[in-house]
Short mmCIF file of N, CA and C in Angstrom, two decimals:
data_model
loop_
_atom_site.label_atom_id
_atom_site.label_comp_id
_atom_site.label_asym_id
_atom_site.label_seq_id
_atom_site.Cartn_x
_atom_site.Cartn_y
_atom_site.Cartn_z
N MET A 1 243.06 -55.49 92.14
CA MET A 1 241.77 -55.92 91.63
C MET A 1 240.72 -54.84 91.92
N VAL A 2 239.71 -54.82 91.08
CA VAL A 2 238.52 -54.01 91.33
C VAL A 2 237.48 -54.96 91.89
N ILE A 3 236.97 -54.64 93.09
CA ILE A 3 236.02 -55.52 93.78
C ILE A 3 234.72 -54.77 94.01
N ALA A 4 233.64 -55.28 93.44
CA ALA A 4 232.31 -54.70 93.61
C ALA A 4 231.64 -55.36 94.81
N ILE A 5 231.18 -54.54 95.74
CA ILE A 5 230.61 -55.06 96.97
C ILE A 5 229.20 -54.51 97.16
N ASP A 6 228.25 -55.41 97.35
CA ASP A 6 226.87 -55.05 97.64
C ASP A 6 226.81 -54.43 99.04
N PHE A 7 225.69 -53.85 99.40
CA PHE A 7 225.57 -53.22 100.72
C PHE A 7 224.65 -53.99 101.67
N ASP A 8 223.34 -53.97 101.40
CA ASP A 8 222.38 -54.60 102.32
C ASP A 8 222.53 -56.12 102.30
N GLY A 9 222.73 -56.69 103.48
CA GLY A 9 222.94 -58.13 103.59
C GLY A 9 224.37 -58.54 103.32
N THR A 10 225.20 -57.58 102.94
CA THR A 10 226.59 -57.87 102.62
C THR A 10 227.54 -57.10 103.52
N CYS A 11 227.41 -55.79 103.57
CA CYS A 11 228.23 -54.98 104.48
C CYS A 11 227.57 -54.86 105.85
N VAL A 12 226.25 -54.87 105.84
CA VAL A 12 225.44 -54.79 107.06
C VAL A 12 224.26 -55.73 106.89
N THR A 13 223.53 -55.97 107.97
CA THR A 13 222.33 -56.81 107.87
C THR A 13 221.28 -56.10 107.01
N HIS A 14 220.28 -56.86 106.58
CA HIS A 14 219.17 -56.29 105.82
C HIS A 14 218.32 -55.42 106.75
N ALA A 15 218.14 -54.15 106.39
CA ALA A 15 217.26 -53.27 107.15
C ALA A 15 216.74 -52.13 106.27
N PHE A 16 216.81 -52.32 104.95
CA PHE A 16 216.40 -51.27 104.02
C PHE A 16 215.01 -50.76 104.37
N PRO A 17 214.80 -49.47 104.38
CA PRO A 17 215.65 -48.38 103.88
C PRO A 17 216.68 -47.88 104.87
N ASN A 18 216.68 -48.44 106.08
CA ASN A 18 217.68 -48.05 107.07
C ASN A 18 218.98 -48.78 106.82
N VAL A 19 220.01 -48.39 107.53
CA VAL A 19 221.29 -49.10 107.48
C VAL A 19 221.24 -50.18 108.56
N GLY A 20 221.56 -51.41 108.17
CA GLY A 20 221.51 -52.53 109.11
C GLY A 20 222.64 -52.54 110.12
N LYS A 21 222.69 -53.62 110.86
CA LYS A 21 223.70 -53.80 111.92
C LYS A 21 225.03 -54.26 111.33
N GLU A 22 226.08 -53.97 112.07
CA GLU A 22 227.43 -54.36 111.66
C GLU A 22 227.56 -55.89 111.69
N ILE A 23 228.28 -56.42 110.69
CA ILE A 23 228.45 -57.88 110.60
C ILE A 23 229.90 -58.30 110.36
N GLY A 24 230.84 -57.37 110.57
CA GLY A 24 232.25 -57.73 110.44
C GLY A 24 232.88 -57.40 109.10
N ALA A 25 232.21 -56.60 108.28
CA ALA A 25 232.73 -56.28 106.95
C ALA A 25 233.87 -55.28 106.97
N VAL A 26 233.85 -54.35 107.91
CA VAL A 26 234.78 -53.22 107.89
C VAL A 26 236.24 -53.66 107.85
N ASP A 27 236.65 -54.52 108.75
CA ASP A 27 238.06 -54.92 108.82
C ASP A 27 238.52 -55.63 107.55
N VAL A 28 237.66 -56.46 106.99
CA VAL A 28 238.03 -57.20 105.78
C VAL A 28 238.11 -56.25 104.58
N ILE A 29 237.14 -55.36 104.45
CA ILE A 29 237.17 -54.42 103.33
C ILE A 29 238.38 -53.49 103.45
N LYS A 30 238.67 -53.03 104.67
CA LYS A 30 239.86 -52.19 104.88
C LYS A 30 241.13 -52.94 104.52
N ALA A 31 241.19 -54.21 104.85
CA ALA A 31 242.37 -55.03 104.51
C ALA A 31 242.52 -55.13 102.99
N LEU A 32 241.40 -55.26 102.28
CA LEU A 32 241.45 -55.29 100.82
C LEU A 32 242.00 -53.97 100.27
N VAL A 33 241.52 -52.86 100.79
CA VAL A 33 242.00 -51.53 100.36
C VAL A 33 243.48 -51.39 100.67
N ASN A 34 243.89 -51.83 101.86
CA ASN A 34 245.30 -51.72 102.25
C ASN A 34 246.21 -52.57 101.37
N LYS A 35 245.66 -53.61 100.74
CA LYS A 35 246.42 -54.44 99.80
C LYS A 35 246.42 -53.83 98.39
N GLY A 36 245.75 -52.69 98.23
CA GLY A 36 245.75 -52.00 96.95
C GLY A 36 244.54 -52.26 96.07
N HIS A 37 243.58 -53.02 96.56
CA HIS A 37 242.38 -53.29 95.77
C HIS A 37 241.45 -52.08 95.79
N LYS A 38 240.70 -51.90 94.72
CA LYS A 38 239.76 -50.79 94.59
C LYS A 38 238.35 -51.31 94.83
N ILE A 39 237.59 -50.57 95.63
CA ILE A 39 236.25 -51.00 96.03
C ILE A 39 235.18 -50.17 95.30
N ILE A 40 234.23 -50.88 94.71
CA ILE A 40 233.05 -50.25 94.12
C ILE A 40 231.84 -50.65 94.97
N LEU A 41 231.09 -49.66 95.42
CA LEU A 41 229.81 -49.94 96.06
C LEU A 41 228.84 -50.30 94.94
N PHE A 42 228.32 -51.52 94.99
CA PHE A 42 227.46 -52.05 93.92
C PHE A 42 226.14 -52.46 94.55
N THR A 43 225.18 -51.55 94.56
CA THR A 43 223.95 -51.72 95.31
C THR A 43 222.72 -51.34 94.49
N MET A 44 221.58 -51.87 94.86
CA MET A 44 220.31 -51.48 94.25
C MET A 44 219.84 -50.13 94.80
N ARG A 45 220.44 -49.67 95.88
CA ARG A 45 220.04 -48.39 96.45
C ARG A 45 220.29 -47.27 95.45
N ASP A 46 219.36 -46.33 95.40
CA ASP A 46 219.56 -45.15 94.58
C ASP A 46 218.88 -43.96 95.24
N LEU A 47 219.00 -42.82 94.61
CA LEU A 47 218.41 -41.58 95.10
C LEU A 47 218.73 -41.36 96.57
N GLU A 48 217.74 -41.03 97.38
CA GLU A 48 218.01 -40.72 98.80
C GLU A 48 218.42 -41.95 99.61
N TYR A 49 218.18 -43.15 99.10
CA TYR A 49 218.55 -44.36 99.82
C TYR A 49 220.03 -44.71 99.65
N LEU A 50 220.66 -44.15 98.64
CA LEU A 50 222.08 -44.40 98.41
C LEU A 50 222.95 -43.63 99.39
N THR A 51 222.54 -42.44 99.77
CA THR A 51 223.34 -41.57 100.65
C THR A 51 223.74 -42.25 101.96
N PRO A 52 222.84 -42.93 102.68
CA PRO A 52 223.26 -43.57 103.93
C PRO A 52 224.29 -44.69 103.71
N ALA A 53 224.21 -45.39 102.58
CA ALA A 53 225.19 -46.44 102.29
C ALA A 53 226.57 -45.83 102.04
N VAL A 54 226.61 -44.78 101.25
CA VAL A 54 227.88 -44.10 100.99
C VAL A 54 228.44 -43.54 102.30
N ALA A 55 227.57 -42.99 103.14
CA ALA A 55 228.00 -42.45 104.44
C ALA A 55 228.59 -43.54 105.32
N TRP A 56 228.08 -44.76 105.23
CA TRP A 56 228.63 -45.87 106.02
C TRP A 56 230.09 -46.10 105.64
N PHE A 57 230.40 -46.10 104.36
CA PHE A 57 231.78 -46.27 103.93
C PHE A 57 232.64 -45.10 104.42
N GLU A 58 232.13 -43.88 104.31
CA GLU A 58 232.87 -42.71 104.79
C GLU A 58 233.13 -42.79 106.29
N LYS A 59 232.08 -43.14 107.05
CA LYS A 59 232.20 -43.25 108.52
C LYS A 59 233.26 -44.27 108.91
N ASN A 60 233.40 -45.31 108.11
CA ASN A 60 234.35 -46.37 108.40
C ASN A 60 235.70 -46.18 107.69
N ASP A 61 235.92 -44.99 107.13
CA ASP A 61 237.19 -44.64 106.46
C ASP A 61 237.56 -45.65 105.37
N ILE A 62 236.56 -46.04 104.58
CA ILE A 62 236.78 -46.94 103.46
C ILE A 62 236.59 -46.14 102.17
N PRO A 63 237.66 -45.89 101.43
CA PRO A 63 237.52 -45.12 100.19
C PRO A 63 236.84 -45.95 99.10
N LEU A 64 235.98 -45.30 98.35
CA LEU A 64 235.29 -45.97 97.24
C LEU A 64 235.90 -45.52 95.92
N TYR A 65 236.20 -46.49 95.09
CA TYR A 65 236.69 -46.23 93.74
C TYR A 65 235.53 -45.82 92.84
N GLY A 66 234.35 -46.38 93.11
CA GLY A 66 233.17 -46.07 92.33
C GLY A 66 231.91 -46.39 93.10
N ILE A 67 230.82 -45.82 92.65
CA ILE A 67 229.51 -46.08 93.24
C ILE A 67 228.57 -46.48 92.11
N ASN A 68 228.23 -47.75 92.05
CA ASN A 68 227.39 -48.30 90.99
C ASN A 68 227.96 -48.00 89.60
N ASP A 69 229.28 -47.84 89.54
CA ASP A 69 229.97 -47.53 88.29
C ASP A 69 231.45 -47.86 88.47
N ASN A 70 232.07 -48.29 87.38
CA ASN A 70 233.52 -48.48 87.38
C ASN A 70 234.10 -47.36 86.53
N PRO A 71 234.70 -46.34 87.16
CA PRO A 71 235.21 -45.21 86.39
C PRO A 71 236.34 -45.59 85.43
N GLY A 72 236.94 -46.76 85.61
CA GLY A 72 238.02 -47.20 84.74
C GLY A 72 237.56 -48.01 83.54
N ALA A 73 236.30 -48.38 83.50
CA ALA A 73 235.79 -49.22 82.41
C ALA A 73 235.00 -48.37 81.43
N LYS A 74 235.68 -47.59 80.66
CA LYS A 74 235.02 -46.70 79.70
C LYS A 74 234.88 -47.33 78.32
N TRP A 75 235.24 -48.61 78.18
CA TRP A 75 235.17 -49.31 76.90
C TRP A 75 233.80 -49.91 76.63
N SER A 76 232.85 -49.70 77.56
CA SER A 76 231.52 -50.27 77.37
C SER A 76 230.47 -49.31 77.91
N THR A 77 229.31 -49.31 77.29
CA THR A 77 228.19 -48.50 77.79
C THR A 77 227.17 -49.37 78.51
N SER A 78 227.53 -50.61 78.81
CA SER A 78 226.63 -51.52 79.51
C SER A 78 226.31 -50.99 80.90
N ARG A 79 225.12 -51.30 81.40
CA ARG A 79 224.76 -50.91 82.77
C ARG A 79 225.43 -51.81 83.80
N LYS A 80 225.90 -52.97 83.39
CA LYS A 80 226.56 -53.87 84.33
C LYS A 80 227.90 -53.26 84.76
N VAL A 81 228.14 -53.24 86.05
CA VAL A 81 229.39 -52.71 86.58
C VAL A 81 230.47 -53.77 86.43
N TYR A 82 231.54 -53.41 85.72
CA TYR A 82 232.65 -54.35 85.54
C TYR A 82 233.51 -54.36 86.79
N ALA A 83 233.85 -55.56 87.25
CA ALA A 83 234.76 -55.75 88.38
C ALA A 83 235.47 -57.09 88.19
N ASP A 84 236.58 -57.24 88.89
CA ASP A 84 237.30 -58.52 88.88
C ASP A 84 236.65 -59.53 89.81
N MET A 85 235.91 -59.02 90.81
CA MET A 85 235.27 -59.89 91.79
C MET A 85 234.04 -59.17 92.35
N TYR A 86 233.03 -59.97 92.70
CA TYR A 86 231.80 -59.43 93.28
C TYR A 86 231.56 -60.12 94.62
N ILE A 87 231.31 -59.32 95.65
CA ILE A 87 230.95 -59.87 96.96
C ILE A 87 229.52 -59.41 97.23
N ASP A 88 228.60 -60.38 97.28
CA ASP A 88 227.17 -60.08 97.36
C ASP A 88 226.48 -61.23 98.07
N ASP A 89 225.57 -60.91 98.97
CA ASP A 89 224.87 -61.96 99.71
C ASP A 89 224.01 -62.83 98.80
N MET A 90 223.76 -62.40 97.59
CA MET A 90 222.96 -63.18 96.65
C MET A 90 223.81 -63.97 95.67
N ALA A 91 225.13 -63.89 95.81
CA ALA A 91 226.02 -64.60 94.89
C ALA A 91 226.15 -66.06 95.29
N LEU A 92 226.12 -66.93 94.31
CA LEU A 92 226.29 -68.35 94.54
C LEU A 92 227.67 -68.61 95.14
N GLY A 93 227.71 -69.32 96.24
CA GLY A 93 228.98 -69.70 96.85
C GLY A 93 229.49 -68.76 97.92
N ILE A 94 228.87 -67.59 98.07
CA ILE A 94 229.33 -66.67 99.11
C ILE A 94 228.90 -67.24 100.46
N PRO A 95 229.81 -67.26 101.45
CA PRO A 95 229.42 -67.80 102.76
C PRO A 95 228.43 -66.88 103.47
N LEU A 96 227.36 -67.48 103.95
CA LEU A 96 226.32 -66.74 104.67
C LEU A 96 226.21 -67.27 106.08
N LYS A 97 225.61 -66.46 106.96
CA LYS A 97 225.29 -66.95 108.29
C LYS A 97 223.96 -66.39 108.73
N MET A 98 223.40 -67.01 109.72
CA MET A 98 222.11 -66.59 110.25
C MET A 98 222.30 -66.32 111.74
N ASP A 99 221.90 -65.13 112.17
CA ASP A 99 221.97 -64.76 113.58
C ASP A 99 220.69 -63.97 113.86
N TYR A 100 219.72 -64.62 114.48
CA TYR A 100 218.42 -63.99 114.73
C TYR A 100 218.51 -62.82 115.69
N ASN A 101 219.62 -62.68 116.42
CA ASN A 101 219.81 -61.52 117.28
C ASN A 101 220.14 -60.27 116.45
N LYS A 102 220.58 -60.48 115.22
CA LYS A 102 220.92 -59.36 114.35
C LYS A 102 219.92 -59.14 113.23
N SER A 103 219.38 -60.23 112.69
CA SER A 103 218.52 -60.12 111.51
C SER A 103 217.66 -61.36 111.36
N ASN A 104 216.54 -61.21 110.69
CA ASN A 104 215.71 -62.38 110.39
C ASN A 104 216.00 -62.93 109.01
N ARG A 105 217.06 -62.43 108.37
CA ARG A 105 217.50 -62.91 107.06
C ARG A 105 218.99 -63.24 107.12
N PRO A 106 219.44 -64.19 106.33
CA PRO A 106 220.88 -64.48 106.30
C PRO A 106 221.66 -63.29 105.74
N PHE A 107 222.93 -63.21 106.14
CA PHE A 107 223.81 -62.15 105.67
C PHE A 107 225.21 -62.73 105.49
N VAL A 108 226.09 -61.97 104.85
CA VAL A 108 227.43 -62.45 104.53
C VAL A 108 228.22 -62.75 105.80
N ASP A 109 228.87 -63.89 105.78
CA ASP A 109 229.78 -64.31 106.86
C ASP A 109 231.18 -63.82 106.48
N TRP A 110 231.59 -62.70 107.04
CA TRP A 110 232.86 -62.09 106.65
C TRP A 110 234.08 -62.88 107.13
N THR A 111 233.93 -63.69 108.14
CA THR A 111 235.03 -64.58 108.53
C THR A 111 235.27 -65.59 107.42
N GLY A 112 234.19 -66.11 106.84
CA GLY A 112 234.30 -67.04 105.72
C GLY A 112 234.84 -66.36 104.48
N VAL A 113 234.40 -65.12 104.20
CA VAL A 113 234.90 -64.38 103.05
C VAL A 113 236.40 -64.13 103.21
N GLU A 114 236.80 -63.71 104.39
CA GLU A 114 238.22 -63.46 104.65
C GLU A 114 239.05 -64.72 104.41
N SER A 115 238.54 -65.84 104.87
CA SER A 115 239.24 -67.12 104.65
C SER A 115 239.38 -67.43 103.17
N LEU A 116 238.32 -67.24 102.40
CA LEU A 116 238.37 -67.47 100.95
C LEU A 116 239.35 -66.53 100.27
N LEU A 117 239.36 -65.27 100.68
CA LEU A 117 240.28 -64.28 100.08
C LEU A 117 241.73 -64.65 100.38
N LYS A 118 241.98 -65.15 101.57
CA LYS A 118 243.35 -65.56 101.92
C LYS A 118 243.76 -66.80 101.13
N LYS A 119 242.85 -67.76 100.99
CA LYS A 119 243.15 -68.97 100.22
C LYS A 119 243.49 -68.66 98.77
N LYS A 120 242.84 -67.63 98.22
CA LYS A 120 243.07 -67.24 96.82
C LYS A 120 244.25 -66.29 96.67
N GLY A 121 244.89 -65.90 97.81
CA GLY A 121 246.03 -65.00 97.76
C GLY A 121 245.64 -63.55 97.51
N ILE A 122 244.39 -63.20 97.73
CA ILE A 122 243.93 -61.84 97.51
C ILE A 122 244.18 -60.99 98.76
N LEU A 123 244.11 -61.62 99.91
CA LEU A 123 244.44 -60.97 101.19
C LEU A 123 245.66 -61.63 101.80
#
């Protein structure tokens, strides 16, 4: 599968323009890659703000298939990034959690995401 993953509030806590705190995304995303899934960084960050997000994936040894683009979807000129699945803190149904020690905004609960991925046979 091609999986588009948001960054702020999804891979890390909200701290834009900085990179937020770790929230447990690395192990789950690595497990997806190890199962053969392709990861697209799908973020509103651009220009100089995109570089730290890409660096986070590099630092965590997570290869990216695309950055705000699906290189395999050349059949459309739409700006929407095509993926089989989207993981985003703003997506309806995505498990969120609140931890005021990390952030004053909710962020993705990766334990819940991992559970959903296993139930669907994706992990």
